[in-house]
Short mmCIF file of C-alpha atoms in Angstrom, two decimals:
data_model
loop_
_atom_site.label_atom_id
_atom_site.label_comp_id
_atom_site.label_asym_id
_atom_site.label_seq_id
_atom_site.Cartn_x
_atom_site.Cartn_y
_atom_site.Cartn_z
CA MET C 1 -0.06 0.06 0.04
CA THR C 2 1.20 3.44 -0.82
CA SER C 3 2.43 5.37 2.25
CA VAL C 4 1.80 8.98 3.48
CA THR C 5 5.35 9.67 2.21
CA GLN C 6 5.06 8.27 -0.99
CA ALA C 7 1.69 9.62 -2.13
CA ILE C 8 3.08 13.29 -0.96
CA LEU C 9 6.49 13.03 -3.23
CA GLU C 10 4.89 11.06 -6.10
CA ARG C 11 1.43 12.67 -6.29
CA ARG C 12 1.52 15.83 -8.97
CA SER C 13 -1.68 17.62 -10.73
CA ALA C 14 -3.18 15.62 -13.99
CA ARG C 15 -4.95 17.80 -16.70
CA ALA C 16 -5.55 15.16 -19.10
CA PHE C 17 -7.34 11.98 -18.48
CA LEU C 18 -8.13 8.70 -19.91
CA SER C 19 -12.04 8.35 -20.14
CA ARG C 20 -11.97 5.13 -18.61
CA PRO C 21 -15.05 5.44 -15.65
CA VAL C 22 -14.35 5.29 -12.06
CA PRO C 23 -16.07 3.06 -9.92
CA ALA C 24 -19.27 4.85 -7.75
CA GLY C 25 -17.60 2.68 -4.74
CA LEU C 26 -14.02 4.18 -5.02
CA VAL C 27 -15.50 7.78 -4.88
CA HIS C 28 -17.46 6.78 -1.82
CA GLU C 29 -14.71 5.38 0.04
CA ILE C 30 -12.26 8.32 -0.77
CA VAL C 31 -14.84 10.92 0.43
CA ASP C 32 -16.16 8.70 3.24
CA ILE C 33 -12.25 8.55 4.57
CA ALA C 34 -11.56 12.48 4.13
CA ARG C 35 -14.31 12.88 6.40
CA ARG C 36 -12.26 12.39 9.13
CA THR C 37 -9.75 14.65 7.97
CA ALA C 38 -9.14 17.50 10.89
CA SER C 39 -10.43 20.41 11.38
CA SER C 40 -10.54 23.40 14.00
CA SER C 41 -13.15 22.78 16.77
CA ASN C 42 -14.41 20.30 14.49
CA MET C 43 -16.79 22.16 12.60
CA GLN C 44 -16.15 20.38 9.36
CA PRO C 45 -17.10 23.41 7.19
CA TRP C 46 -17.01 22.05 3.76
CA ARG C 47 -19.22 20.60 1.39
CA LEU C 48 -18.35 18.63 -1.10
CA ALA C 49 -20.53 17.93 -4.54
CA ALA C 50 -18.96 14.72 -6.89
CA MET C 51 -20.70 14.25 -10.41
CA ALA C 52 -20.26 11.61 -13.30
CA GLY C 53 -22.11 10.69 -16.37
CA PRO C 54 -24.81 12.36 -17.72
CA ASP C 55 -25.26 14.96 -14.24
CA LEU C 56 -21.47 16.27 -14.95
CA ASP C 57 -22.15 16.51 -18.69
CA ARG C 58 -25.04 18.85 -17.60
CA LEU C 59 -22.77 20.74 -15.62
CA ARG C 60 -20.10 21.30 -18.61
CA ALA C 61 -22.56 22.46 -20.90
CA ALA C 62 -24.18 24.75 -18.66
CA VAL C 63 -20.88 26.69 -18.32
CA ARG C 64 -19.96 26.43 -22.34
CA ARG C 65 -23.19 28.62 -22.55
CA SER C 66 -22.34 30.81 -19.80
CA LEU C 67 -18.99 31.33 -21.42
CA ALA C 68 -20.41 31.17 -24.81
CA ALA C 69 -22.73 34.70 -23.25
CA ASN C 70 -19.52 36.03 -21.25
CA PRO C 71 -15.88 34.57 -22.14
CA SER C 72 -14.66 36.31 -19.00
CA ALA C 73 -16.75 34.11 -16.52
CA GLU C 74 -18.61 35.06 -13.45
CA GLY C 75 -16.16 36.16 -11.30
CA SER C 76 -14.81 34.87 -7.82
CA GLU C 77 -16.38 35.10 -4.68
CA TYR C 78 -13.14 35.20 -2.75
CA LYS C 79 -10.12 36.65 -4.25
CA ILE C 80 -8.06 33.42 -5.81
CA TYR C 81 -4.65 35.77 -5.26
CA ALA C 82 -3.48 38.67 -3.58
CA PRO C 83 -3.12 41.94 -5.64
CA ASN C 84 0.02 42.69 -6.70
CA LEU C 85 1.50 39.28 -5.44
CA LYS C 86 5.25 39.77 -4.60
CA ASP C 87 8.28 37.53 -5.06
CA PRO C 88 9.37 34.90 -4.27
CA TYR C 89 5.45 34.30 -4.69
CA ASN C 90 4.66 35.94 -7.62
CA ARG C 91 8.25 34.24 -9.32
CA ARG C 92 6.98 30.63 -8.08
CA ARG C 93 3.45 31.34 -9.85
CA ILE C 94 5.12 32.67 -12.95
CA LYS C 95 7.29 29.62 -13.11
CA CYS C 96 5.09 26.76 -12.55
CA ALA C 97 3.03 28.40 -15.89
CA GLU C 98 6.04 28.36 -17.78
CA ASP C 99 6.59 25.25 -17.21
CA LEU C 100 3.00 24.06 -17.65
CA TYR C 101 2.88 25.65 -20.92
CA GLY C 102 6.15 24.58 -22.04
CA THR C 103 5.43 20.80 -21.66
CA ILE C 104 2.45 21.79 -24.65
CA GLY C 105 4.71 23.54 -26.62
CA ILE C 106 2.92 26.86 -26.00
CA PRO C 107 4.65 29.62 -26.09
CA ARG C 108 4.09 33.12 -23.32
CA GLU C 109 3.29 35.33 -26.78
CA ASN C 110 0.35 32.84 -28.03
CA LYS C 111 -2.32 34.28 -25.68
CA MET C 112 -4.95 32.41 -27.48
CA ALA C 113 -3.62 28.99 -26.72
CA ARG C 114 -3.11 29.74 -23.36
CA LEU C 115 -6.76 30.47 -23.01
CA MET C 116 -7.82 27.41 -25.00
CA GLN C 117 -5.72 25.31 -22.54
CA PHE C 118 -6.71 27.36 -19.77
CA ALA C 119 -10.60 26.79 -21.02
CA ARG C 120 -9.65 23.36 -20.21
CA ASN C 121 -10.88 23.83 -16.75
CA PHE C 122 -14.17 24.21 -17.33
CA ASP C 123 -14.34 20.68 -18.87
CA PHE C 124 -12.38 19.11 -15.77
CA TYR C 125 -9.77 18.16 -18.38
CA GLY C 126 -12.25 15.45 -19.87
CA ALA C 127 -12.22 13.36 -16.16
CA PRO C 128 -14.85 11.23 -15.94
CA VAL C 129 -15.62 12.95 -12.42
CA GLY C 130 -15.99 16.35 -11.17
CA MET C 131 -16.27 17.73 -7.93
CA ILE C 132 -16.95 20.54 -6.49
CA LEU C 133 -15.65 22.24 -3.10
CA SER C 134 -17.42 24.68 -0.77
CA ILE C 135 -17.13 26.11 2.26
CA ASP C 136 -19.71 28.43 4.44
CA ARG C 137 -19.14 31.98 3.63
CA THR C 138 -19.26 32.54 7.60
CA MET C 139 -16.41 30.85 8.06
CA GLU C 140 -13.02 32.83 8.79
CA HIS C 141 -9.44 32.06 7.67
CA GLY C 142 -9.28 29.00 10.01
CA GLN C 143 -11.86 27.11 8.66
CA TRP C 144 -10.37 27.93 5.09
CA ALA C 145 -7.62 26.13 5.98
CA ASP C 146 -9.69 23.53 7.37
CA VAL C 147 -11.11 23.26 3.68
CA GLY C 148 -7.43 23.29 2.00
CA MET C 149 -6.84 19.59 4.44
CA PHE C 150 -9.59 18.23 3.70
CA LEU C 151 -8.55 18.86 -0.29
CA GLN C 152 -5.29 17.66 0.60
CA SER C 153 -6.77 14.60 1.91
CA ILE C 154 -8.88 13.86 -1.55
CA LEU C 155 -5.70 13.80 -3.47
CA LEU C 156 -3.69 12.27 -1.44
CA LEU C 157 -6.25 9.17 -1.20
CA ALA C 158 -6.98 9.24 -4.74
CA HIS C 159 -3.26 8.89 -5.76
CA GLU C 160 -2.82 5.79 -2.64
CA ARG C 161 -6.33 4.33 -5.14
CA GLY C 162 -4.13 4.85 -8.64
CA LEU C 163 -6.30 7.70 -9.41
CA ALA C 164 -4.97 11.42 -10.16
CA ALA C 165 -6.81 14.76 -9.52
CA CYS C 166 -6.34 18.37 -10.03
CA PRO C 167 -7.61 20.67 -8.12
CA GLN C 168 -9.17 23.37 -9.78
CA ALA C 169 -9.51 27.30 -8.22
CA ALA C 170 -10.58 28.62 -11.78
CA TRP C 171 -14.28 26.73 -10.52
CA ALA C 172 -14.50 29.97 -8.15
CA ALA C 173 -15.42 31.92 -11.55
CA MET C 174 -18.42 30.06 -12.56
CA HIS C 175 -19.61 30.26 -9.41
CA ARG C 176 -23.53 31.37 -10.67
CA THR C 177 -23.81 28.47 -13.04
CA VAL C 178 -22.17 25.92 -10.17
CA ARG C 179 -24.58 27.43 -7.38
CA GLU C 180 -27.42 26.55 -10.00
CA HIS C 181 -26.30 23.29 -10.94
CA LEU C 182 -26.22 21.80 -7.60
CA SER C 183 -29.14 24.28 -5.92
CA LEU C 184 -26.33 24.90 -3.21
CA PRO C 185 -27.52 27.02 -0.81
CA ASP C 186 -26.57 30.62 -1.03
CA GLU C 187 -24.44 30.17 2.54
CA PHE C 188 -21.63 28.44 0.38
CA ILE C 189 -19.03 29.83 -1.48
CA VAL C 190 -17.54 27.69 -4.41
CA PHE C 191 -13.82 27.20 -3.09
CA CYS C 192 -12.63 25.55 -6.16
CA GLY C 193 -13.23 22.49 -8.45
CA ILE C 194 -11.22 18.91 -8.58
CA SER C 195 -10.90 16.75 -11.64
CA LEU C 196 -10.63 12.72 -10.95
CA GLY C 197 -9.87 10.17 -12.98
CA TYR C 198 -6.97 7.84 -14.35
CA ALA C 199 -4.45 10.04 -15.89
CA ASP C 200 -3.74 9.78 -19.51
CA PRO C 201 0.00 8.72 -19.43
CA SER C 202 0.78 9.71 -23.70
CA GLN C 203 -0.23 13.35 -22.96
CA PRO C 204 2.88 15.60 -22.43
CA VAL C 205 1.19 17.83 -19.91
CA ASN C 206 0.74 15.24 -17.56
CA SER C 207 4.55 15.30 -17.43
CA LEU C 208 4.76 18.32 -15.06
CA VAL C 209 6.72 18.22 -12.30
CA THR C 210 6.59 21.58 -10.32
CA GLU C 211 9.67 22.54 -8.32
CA ARG C 212 9.57 23.12 -4.66
CA ALA C 213 11.18 25.63 -2.76
CA ALA C 214 14.38 24.34 -0.66
CA LEU C 215 13.61 23.72 3.08
CA GLU C 216 15.89 26.42 4.27
CA GLU C 217 13.47 28.62 2.57
CA ILE C 218 10.41 28.19 3.75
CA ALA C 219 11.40 26.30 7.62
CA GLU C 220 13.59 26.77 10.32
CA LEU C 221 14.23 23.91 12.92
CA ARG C 222 14.80 25.84 15.82
CA GLY C 223 16.76 24.19 19.34
CA PHE C 224 17.51 20.34 17.90
CA ALA C 225 21.09 18.76 18.98
CA GLN C 226 23.44 19.47 16.17
CA GLY C 227 23.47 15.88 13.63
CA THR C 228 20.43 14.42 14.95
CA ARG C 229 18.17 13.16 12.21
CA ALA C 230 14.73 11.18 12.09
CA SER C 231 14.59 7.55 12.16
CA GLY C 232 12.86 4.79 10.15
#
């Protein structure tokens, strides 16, 4: 069985999927286990909808109609990125985009091709399962962190079972269409979408392995004896 360490080190976001369906029981198992994710005071402020088959097709069709009428989408109910994003965060974001488009040979100056690739978000990259993750809008920053942990649980559990997934903040920009399709109560904000399925290994876009900052850049270990290392 895949260890937590293996899942974290091996998992990557897939953006091209096989048409092979994912058994309902497998999706149920992943979500059922993810319920055990820790949350502040056990509030569990998340809400998840998992779609497949005709129901997923109807959402895709509704999104296509919305985008045809308004190509700039509907706007997110929260700020996905900070305005005037500073370095090193902006630098990392740009590097990620350049590396992604580089896998499929789209140069920076080809804006139309980049927009077309970005629009594939709203097809769940062709995945057989699409998920929408929401959070109660009365929650504060601490509970948004809880939803992030719930999302991470889903991603790692999917990887453990041989599935691939891609978290997609872009779905927040289609919240009106999503809300209507899911009959989502007004008190919930669309946080993100998740594509889920079997990755297509023949597609270059799935070869992307994003870089990570060195340990020394993001953490400091204080007060430990010199030369001590974890065992096991």
